[in-house]
């Protein structure tokens, strides 16, 4: 059987070194070739997807379909299974991350982290507002935040969420205060709802010697209980008197290979590895500034035909972001469905 490592056009895309450079004709051709190759792969190895392609060329698959049907492409290769959250009525998506696909994802995410200033060669301290993924059967977000610690050598890592899902705000703040006079950079990763709890339980302001960088994901819209994103970030900036406090947002889902990192304006500039479209109420591509469903395209999964994924998330797109990034941006507005069944809902 053909191996996933044979997808050389997809490898060429994953190895692009400048993910946020202004899109060029050469980049577009590389992306198109990778999408064509992954289409052919799934048609060859996945009878269900091949049948879909007979009905419609390059089908766009709603994310909810992956939660109700087994659409996975069979893989006889080593890898790792991850689950989406599944407390809602649609159930969980089981996604197999084969070694070749995982390598492509890691290479691309590394370049995205570097471009966003999140990579350091200095041993660093990590506060994860998530459970230890080794402590039980947790949703994919716990594993994702753990993988993000690869952005720097780990000096120390503390998990502030207990195996039963309880957020220990006292442990989180005691940890940050204990690190206050240490020179190593500090990273804080976790669900938005836990960042809110962290902000609401903040002590008197104190000074830290090292810069603080944060990544939060899962529910800026609809899942925070008392504070919006700006209030959470402002509160943590006021409390953490550090040389730098830079808290970004991430956007992603288990059914899609990549997590996207916001700029300092809160916009997601989708890198050259992917493409996005906003779909309006009539099923057409929405104009700039017009709200619609977010559709994402990426060819990195050899194990799941999710290369054209219609999400359940509302967004809009625009250009000329004030951060100076030349690529068009995606602005996440919230879920088109109720938040039940999401990682953030599961944490409450």
CSV table of C-alpha atoms in Angstrom, one decimal:
chain,number,residue,atom,x,y,z
A,1,UNK,CA,0.0,0.0,0.0
A,2,UNK,CA,1.2,3.5,-0.9
A,3,UNK,CA,2.5,5.4,2.2
A,4,UNK,CA,1.5,8.9,3.3
A,5,UNK,CA,5.1,9.9,3.1
A,6,UNK,CA,4.8,9.7,-0.7
A,7,UNK,CA,2.8,12.9,-0.8
A,8,UNK,CA,5.7,15.1,-2.0
A,9,UNK,CA,3.6,18.0,-3.3
A,10,UNK,CA,2.1,18.3,0.2
A,11,UNK,CA,5.6,18.2,1.7
A,12,UNK,CA,6.6,21.1,-0.6
A,13,UNK,CA,3.7,23.1,0.8
A,14,UNK,CA,4.5,22.2,4.4
A,15,UNK,CA,8.2,23.3,3.9
A,16,UNK,CA,7.4,26.8,2.8
A,17,UNK,CA,9.7,28.9,5.1
A,18,UNK,CA,7.8,32.2,5.1
A,19,UNK,CA,4.1,31.5,5.9
A,20,UNK,CA,2.9,35.1,6.1
A,21,UNK,CA,4.6,36.5,3.0
A,22,UNK,CA,2.3,38.2,0.5
A,23,UNK,CA,0.8,35.5,-1.6
A,24,UNK,CA,2.6,34.9,-4.9
A,25,UNK,CA,1.7,33.0,-8.1
A,26,UNK,CA,4.3,30.3,-7.2
A,27,UNK,CA,2.8,29.9,-3.7
A,28,UNK,CA,-0.7,29.5,-5.2
A,29,UNK,CA,0.6,26.9,-7.6
A,30,UNK,CA,2.2,24.9,-4.7
A,31,UNK,CA,-1.0,25.0,-2.7
A,32,UNK,CA,-3.1,23.9,-5.7
A,33,UNK,CA,-0.7,21.0,-6.5
A,34,UNK,CA,-0.9,19.9,-2.8
A,35,UNK,CA,-4.7,20.0,-2.7
A,36,UNK,CA,-4.9,18.0,-6.0
A,37,UNK,CA,-2.5,15.4,-4.6
A,38,UNK,CA,-4.4,15.0,-1.3
A,39,UNK,CA,-7.7,14.7,-3.3
A,40,UNK,CA,-6.2,11.9,-5.4
A,41,UNK,CA,-4.9,10.2,-2.2
A,42,UNK,CA,-8.3,10.1,-0.5
A,43,UNK,CA,-10.1,9.1,-3.7
A,44,UNK,CA,-7.7,6.2,-4.1
A,45,UNK,CA,-7.7,5.0,-0.4
A,46,UNK,CA,-11.2,6.1,0.8
A,47,UNK,CA,-14.2,4.5,-1.0
A,48,UNK,CA,-16.6,6.9,0.8
A,49,UNK,CA,-14.8,10.0,-0.3
A,50,UNK,CA,-14.4,8.6,-3.8
A,51,UNK,CA,-18.2,8.3,-3.9
A,52,UNK,CA,-18.6,11.8,-2.8
A,53,UNK,CA,-16.3,13.0,-5.5
A,54,UNK,CA,-18.4,11.2,-8.1
A,55,UNK,CA,-21.3,13.3,-7.0
A,56,UNK,CA,-19.4,16.5,-6.8
A,57,UNK,CA,-15.9,17.5,-7.7
A,58,UNK,CA,-13.8,18.7,-4.7
A,59,UNK,CA,-16.6,18.3,-2.1
A,60,UNK,CA,-16.7,20.6,0.9
A,61,UNK,CA,-17.6,18.5,4.0
A,62,UNK,CA,-19.4,20.1,7.0
A,63,UNK,CA,-17.5,19.5,10.2
A,64,UNK,CA,-20.6,18.0,11.8
A,65,UNK,CA,-20.5,15.1,9.3
A,66,UNK,CA,-17.2,13.9,10.8
A,67,UNK,CA,-18.9,13.7,14.2
A,68,UNK,CA,-21.7,11.5,13.0
A,69,UNK,CA,-20.1,9.3,10.3
A,70,UNK,CA,-16.8,7.5,10.1
A,71,UNK,CA,-15.2,9.2,7.1
A,72,UNK,CA,-11.6,8.4,8.0
A,73,UNK,CA,-9.2,7.2,5.3
A,74,UNK,CA,-7.9,3.8,6.5
A,75,UNK,CA,-4.2,4.0,7.5
A,76,UNK,CA,-1.8,1.1,8.1
A,77,UNK,CA,0.9,3.3,9.6
A,78,UNK,CA,2.0,4.2,13.1
A,79,UNK,CA,0.5,7.3,14.7
A,80,UNK,CA,-1.7,8.7,17.4
A,81,UNK,CA,-5.5,9.0,17.9
A,82,UNK,CA,-7.0,12.2,19.2
A,83,UNK,CA,-10.6,13.0,20.0
A,84,UNK,CA,-12.5,16.3,19.7
A,85,UNK,CA,-14.8,17.3,22.6
A,86,UNK,CA,-18.0,15.4,22.4
A,87,UNK,CA,-20.4,16.4,25.1
A,88,UNK,CA,-23.0,17.5,22.7
A,89,UNK,CA,-25.5,15.5,20.7
A,90,UNK,CA,-23.2,15.1,17.7
A,91,UNK,CA,-20.6,13.1,19.5
A,92,UNK,CA,-16.8,13.1,19.1
A,93,UNK,CA,-14.6,13.0,16.0
A,94,UNK,CA,-11.8,10.5,16.2
A,95,UNK,CA,-8.8,11.6,14.2
A,96,UNK,CA,-5.8,9.5,13.5
A,97,UNK,CA,-2.6,11.5,13.2
A,98,UNK,CA,-0.2,9.3,11.2
A,99,UNK,CA,3.5,10.1,11.5
A,100,UNK,CA,3.8,11.7,8.0
A,101,UNK,CA,0.8,14.0,8.5
A,102,UNK,CA,2.0,14.9,12.0
A,103,UNK,CA,5.4,15.8,10.7
A,104,UNK,CA,3.9,18.2,8.1
A,105,UNK,CA,1.7,19.8,10.8
A,106,UNK,CA,4.7,20.3,13.1
A,107,UNK,CA,6.9,21.8,10.5
A,108,UNK,CA,4.2,24.3,9.4
A,109,UNK,CA,3.3,25.2,13.0
A,110,UNK,CA,6.9,25.7,13.9
A,111,UNK,CA,7.3,28.3,11.1
A,112,UNK,CA,4.0,30.0,12.3
A,113,UNK,CA,5.3,30.1,15.9
A,114,UNK,CA,8.6,31.6,14.7
A,115,UNK,CA,6.9,34.2,12.6
A,116,UNK,CA,4.8,35.2,15.6
A,117,UNK,CA,7.7,35.6,17.9
A,118,UNK,CA,6.8,32.6,20.1
A,119,UNK,CA,9.9,30.5,19.7
A,120,UNK,CA,12.9,30.8,22.0
A,121,UNK,CA,16.1,28.9,22.4
A,122,UNK,CA,16.2,29.9,26.1
A,123,UNK,CA,14.9,27.3,28.6
A,124,UNK,CA,11.5,28.5,29.6
A,125,UNK,CA,8.7,28.0,32.2
A,126,UNK,CA,5.3,26.9,31.0
A,127,UNK,CA,2.0,27.4,32.9
A,128,UNK,CA,-0.7,25.3,31.2
A,129,UNK,CA,-4.3,26.2,32.0
A,130,UNK,CA,-5.2,22.6,31.0
A,131,UNK,CA,-5.0,19.2,32.5
A,132,UNK,CA,-2.0,17.0,32.0
A,133,UNK,CA,-2.9,14.9,28.9
A,134,UNK,CA,-1.2,11.9,30.6
A,135,UNK,CA,-3.6,12.1,33.6
A,136,UNK,CA,-6.7,10.7,31.8
A,137,UNK,CA,-8.9,10.7,28.8
A,138,UNK,CA,-9.0,14.4,27.9
A,139,UNK,CA,-10.2,16.2,24.8
A,140,UNK,CA,-7.8,17.2,22.1
A,141,UNK,CA,-7.1,20.6,23.5
A,142,UNK,CA,-5.1,19.2,26.3
A,143,UNK,CA,-2.7,17.5,23.9
A,144,UNK,CA,-2.6,20.5,21.7
A,145,UNK,CA,-1.4,22.9,24.5
A,146,UNK,CA,1.1,20.3,25.6
A,147,UNK,CA,2.5,20.1,22.1
A,148,UNK,CA,2.9,23.9,22.0
A,149,UNK,CA,5.6,23.6,24.7
A,150,UNK,CA,7.9,22.6,21.9
A,151,UNK,CA,8.4,26.3,21.1
A,152,UNK,CA,11.2,26.5,23.8
A,153,UNK,CA,13.2,24.1,25.9
A,154,UNK,CA,11.1,23.3,29.0
A,155,UNK,CA,12.7,24.4,32.3
A,156,UNK,CA,9.5,23.7,34.2
A,157,UNK,CA,5.9,22.9,33.3
A,158,UNK,CA,3.0,23.3,35.6
A,159,UNK,CA,-0.6,22.1,34.9
A,160,UNK,CA,-3.2,24.3,36.6
A,161,UNK,CA,-6.2,22.1,35.8
A,162,UNK,CA,-6.8,19.0,37.8
A,163,UNK,CA,-7.6,15.6,36.1
A,164,UNK,CA,-11.3,16.2,37.1
A,165,UNK,CA,-11.4,19.5,35.1
A,166,UNK,CA,-11.2,21.8,38.1
A,167,UNK,CA,-9.1,24.9,37.5
A,168,UNK,CA,-6.8,25.6,40.4
A,169,UNK,CA,-6.4,29.4,40.3
A,170,UNK,CA,-4.4,29.4,43.6
A,171,UNK,CA,-1.8,27.1,42.1
A,172,UNK,CA,-1.6,29.2,38.9
A,173,UNK,CA,-1.0,32.4,40.8
A,174,UNK,CA,1.4,30.9,43.3
A,175,UNK,CA,3.4,29.5,40.4
A,176,UNK,CA,3.6,32.8,38.6
A,177,UNK,CA,4.6,34.5,41.8
A,178,UNK,CA,7.3,31.8,42.5
A,179,UNK,CA,8.7,32.5,39.0
A,180,UNK,CA,8.6,36.3,39.4
A,181,UNK,CA,12.3,36.7,40.1
A,182,UNK,CA,13.5,34.0,37.7
A,183,UNK,CA,15.1,35.1,34.4
A,184,UNK,CA,13.6,32.4,32.1
A,185,UNK,CA,10.8,33.4,29.7
A,186,UNK,CA,7.3,32.5,30.8
A,187,UNK,CA,4.5,31.0,28.6
A,188,UNK,CA,0.9,30.6,29.5
A,189,UNK,CA,-1.3,28.4,27.3
A,190,UNK,CA,-4.9,27.4,27.9
A,191,UNK,CA,-8.6,27.6,27.3
A,192,UNK,CA,-10.1,31.1,27.2
A,193,UNK,CA,-12.5,30.3,30.0
A,194,UNK,CA,-9.6,29.4,32.3
A,195,UNK,CA,-7.8,32.7,31.3
A,196,UNK,CA,-11.0,34.4,32.5
A,197,UNK,CA,-10.9,32.6,35.8
A,198,UNK,CA,-7.2,33.5,36.1
A,199,UNK,CA,-8.0,37.2,35.5
A,200,UNK,CA,-10.9,37.3,37.9
A,201,UNK,CA,-8.8,35.7,40.7
A,202,UNK,CA,-5.8,37.9,40.1
A,203,UNK,CA,-3.9,39.2,43.2
A,204,UNK,CA,-2.3,42.6,43.7
A,205,UNK,CA,0.0,43.6,40.8
A,206,UNK,CA,3.5,42.2,41.1
A,207,UNK,CA,6.7,42.5,39.0
A,208,UNK,CA,8.2,39.7,36.9
A,209,UNK,CA,11.7,39.8,35.5
A,210,UNK,CA,11.0,37.8,32.4
A,211,UNK,CA,8.7,38.4,29.4
A,212,UNK,CA,5.3,36.6,29.5
A,213,UNK,CA,3.7,35.2,26.3
A,214,UNK,CA,0.3,33.6,26.2
A,215,UNK,CA,-1.9,31.6,23.8
A,216,UNK,CA,-5.5,31.1,24.5
A,217,UNK,CA,-8.1,29.2,22.5
A,218,UNK,CA,-11.6,27.9,22.7
A,219,UNK,CA,-14.4,30.3,23.3
A,220,UNK,CA,-13.7,34.0,23.4
A,221,UNK,CA,-17.2,34.3,22.1
A,222,UNK,CA,-20.0,32.9,24.2
A,223,UNK,CA,-18.0,30.9,26.8
A,224,UNK,CA,-16.5,33.6,28.9
A,225,UNK,CA,-18.8,34.4,31.8
A,226,UNK,CA,-18.1,37.9,32.9
A,227,UNK,CA,-15.3,39.4,30.8
A,228,UNK,CA,-14.7,39.8,27.1
A,229,UNK,CA,-11.3,39.3,25.5
A,230,UNK,CA,-10.1,42.9,25.8
A,231,UNK,CA,-11.0,42.9,29.5
A,232,UNK,CA,-9.2,39.6,30.2
A,233,UNK,CA,-6.0,40.8,28.4
A,234,UNK,CA,-6.1,44.2,30.0
A,235,UNK,CA,-6.5,42.7,33.5
A,236,UNK,CA,-3.6,40.3,33.1
A,237,UNK,CA,-1.5,43.1,31.6
A,238,UNK,CA,-2.2,45.2,34.7
A,239,UNK,CA,-1.4,42.4,37.1
A,240,UNK,CA,1.7,41.0,35.5
A,241,UNK,CA,4.2,43.8,35.5
A,242,UNK,CA,6.7,42.3,33.1
A,243,UNK,CA,9.0,43.5,30.3
A,244,UNK,CA,6.4,42.1,27.9
A,245,UNK,CA,2.9,40.6,28.2
A,246,UNK,CA,1.8,39.4,24.8
A,247,UNK,CA,-1.4,37.2,24.9
A,248,UNK,CA,-2.5,36.0,21.6
A,249,UNK,CA,-5.6,33.9,20.6
A,250,UNK,CA,-5.5,30.6,18.7
A,251,UNK,CA,-8.2,29.2,16.4
A,252,UNK,CA,-8.5,25.6,15.4
A,253,UNK,CA,-10.3,22.3,15.8
A,254,UNK,CA,-9.5,18.6,15.9
A,255,UNK,CA,-10.9,18.1,12.4
A,256,UNK,CA,-8.5,20.6,10.9
A,257,UNK,CA,-4.7,20.1,10.9
A,258,UNK,CA,-3.5,23.6,11.9
A,259,UNK,CA,-4.1,26.1,14.7
A,260,UNK,CA,-4.0,29.7,13.7
A,261,UNK,CA,-2.4,32.5,15.7
A,262,UNK,CA,-3.9,35.9,16.0
A,263,UNK,CA,-1.9,39.1,15.4
A,264,UNK,CA,-1.9,41.8,18.1
A,265,UNK,CA,-5.1,43.2,16.7
A,266,UNK,CA,-6.9,39.9,17.3
A,267,UNK,CA,-7.1,38.9,13.6
A,268,UNK,CA,-6.1,35.6,12.1
A,269,UNK,CA,-3.9,36.0,9.1
A,270,UNK,CA,-4.2,32.5,7.4
A,271,UNK,CA,-0.7,31.4,6.3
A,272,UNK,CA,0.3,30.1,2.9
A,273,UNK,CA,-0.3,26.5,4.1
A,274,UNK,CA,-4.0,27.0,4.1
A,275,UNK,CA,-6.9,29.0,2.5
A,276,UNK,CA,-10.2,30.2,3.8
A,277,UNK,CA,-13.5,31.5,2.5
A,278,UNK,CA,-16.5,33.1,4.2
A,279,UNK,CA,-19.7,31.5,3.0
A,280,UNK,CA,-22.8,33.7,3.1
A,281,UNK,CA,-26.4,32.6,3.7
A,282,UNK,CA,-26.8,31.9,0.0
A,283,UNK,CA,-23.8,29.5,-0.2
A,284,UNK,CA,-21.6,32.0,-2.0
A,285,UNK,CA,-18.3,33.6,-1.1
A,286,UNK,CA,-19.0,36.6,1.1
A,287,UNK,CA,-17.6,40.0,0.4
A,288,UNK,CA,-15.1,41.6,2.8
A,289,UNK,CA,-16.8,42.6,6.1
A,290,UNK,CA,-19.8,40.3,5.5
A,291,UNK,CA,-20.6,37.7,8.1
A,292,UNK,CA,-20.8,34.0,7.2
A,293,UNK,CA,-19.6,30.5,7.9
A,294,UNK,CA,-15.9,29.9,7.9
A,295,UNK,CA,-14.6,27.4,5.4
A,296,UNK,CA,-11.0,26.2,5.8
A,297,UNK,CA,-8.8,24.4,3.3
A,298,UNK,CA,-5.6,22.5,4.1
A,299,UNK,CA,-4.1,19.3,2.6
A,300,UNK,CA,-2.0,17.9,5.5
A,301,UNK,CA,-4.3,15.1,6.7
A,302,UNK,CA,-3.7,11.8,5.0
A,303,UNK,CA,-6.0,10.1,7.4
A,304,UNK,CA,-9.1,12.3,7.1
A,305,UNK,CA,-10.6,13.9,4.0
A,306,UNK,CA,-11.1,17.2,5.7
A,307,UNK,CA,-9.1,19.3,3.2
A,308,UNK,CA,-12.2,21.4,2.5
A,309,UNK,CA,-14.0,21.8,5.8
A,310,UNK,CA,-17.1,23.9,6.4
A,311,UNK,CA,-17.0,24.8,10.1
A,312,UNK,CA,-19.9,25.8,12.4
A,313,UNK,CA,-18.1,29.1,13.2
A,314,UNK,CA,-19.1,32.5,12.1
A,315,UNK,CA,-16.5,35.0,10.8
A,316,UNK,CA,-15.7,37.7,8.3
A,317,UNK,CA,-12.7,38.6,6.4
A,318,UNK,CA,-10.8,41.8,5.6
A,319,UNK,CA,-7.6,43.3,4.3
A,320,UNK,CA,-5.1,46.0,5.4
A,321,UNK,CA,-4.9,45.0,9.0
A,322,UNK,CA,-3.4,47.8,11.2
A,323,UNK,CA,-0.8,45.3,12.5
A,324,UNK,CA,1.0,45.7,9.1
A,325,UNK,CA,0.6,42.0,8.0
A,326,UNK,CA,0.0,42.0,4.2
A,327,UNK,CA,-2.1,38.9,4.0
A,328,UNK,CA,-6.0,39.1,4.3
A,329,UNK,CA,-7.3,38.2,7.7
A,330,UNK,CA,-10.0,36.1,9.2
A,331,UNK,CA,-12.0,37.5,12.2
A,332,UNK,CA,-13.7,34.9,14.3
A,333,UNK,CA,-17.1,36.0,15.6
A,334,UNK,CA,-18.4,32.9,17.4
A,335,UNK,CA,-20.2,29.7,16.8
A,336,UNK,CA,-23.3,29.4,14.6
A,337,UNK,CA,-24.5,26.7,16.8
A,338,UNK,CA,-24.8,26.5,20.6
A,339,UNK,CA,-21.5,26.1,22.4
A,340,UNK,CA,-22.6,22.7,23.9
A,341,UNK,CA,-20.1,20.1,23.1
A,342,UNK,CA,-17.1,22.4,22.6
A,343,UNK,CA,-13.8,22.1,24.5
A,344,UNK,CA,-14.7,25.3,26.4
A,345,UNK,CA,-18.2,24.1,27.3
A,346,UNK,CA,-16.6,20.8,28.5
A,347,UNK,CA,-14.4,22.8,30.9
A,348,UNK,CA,-17.3,24.5,32.7
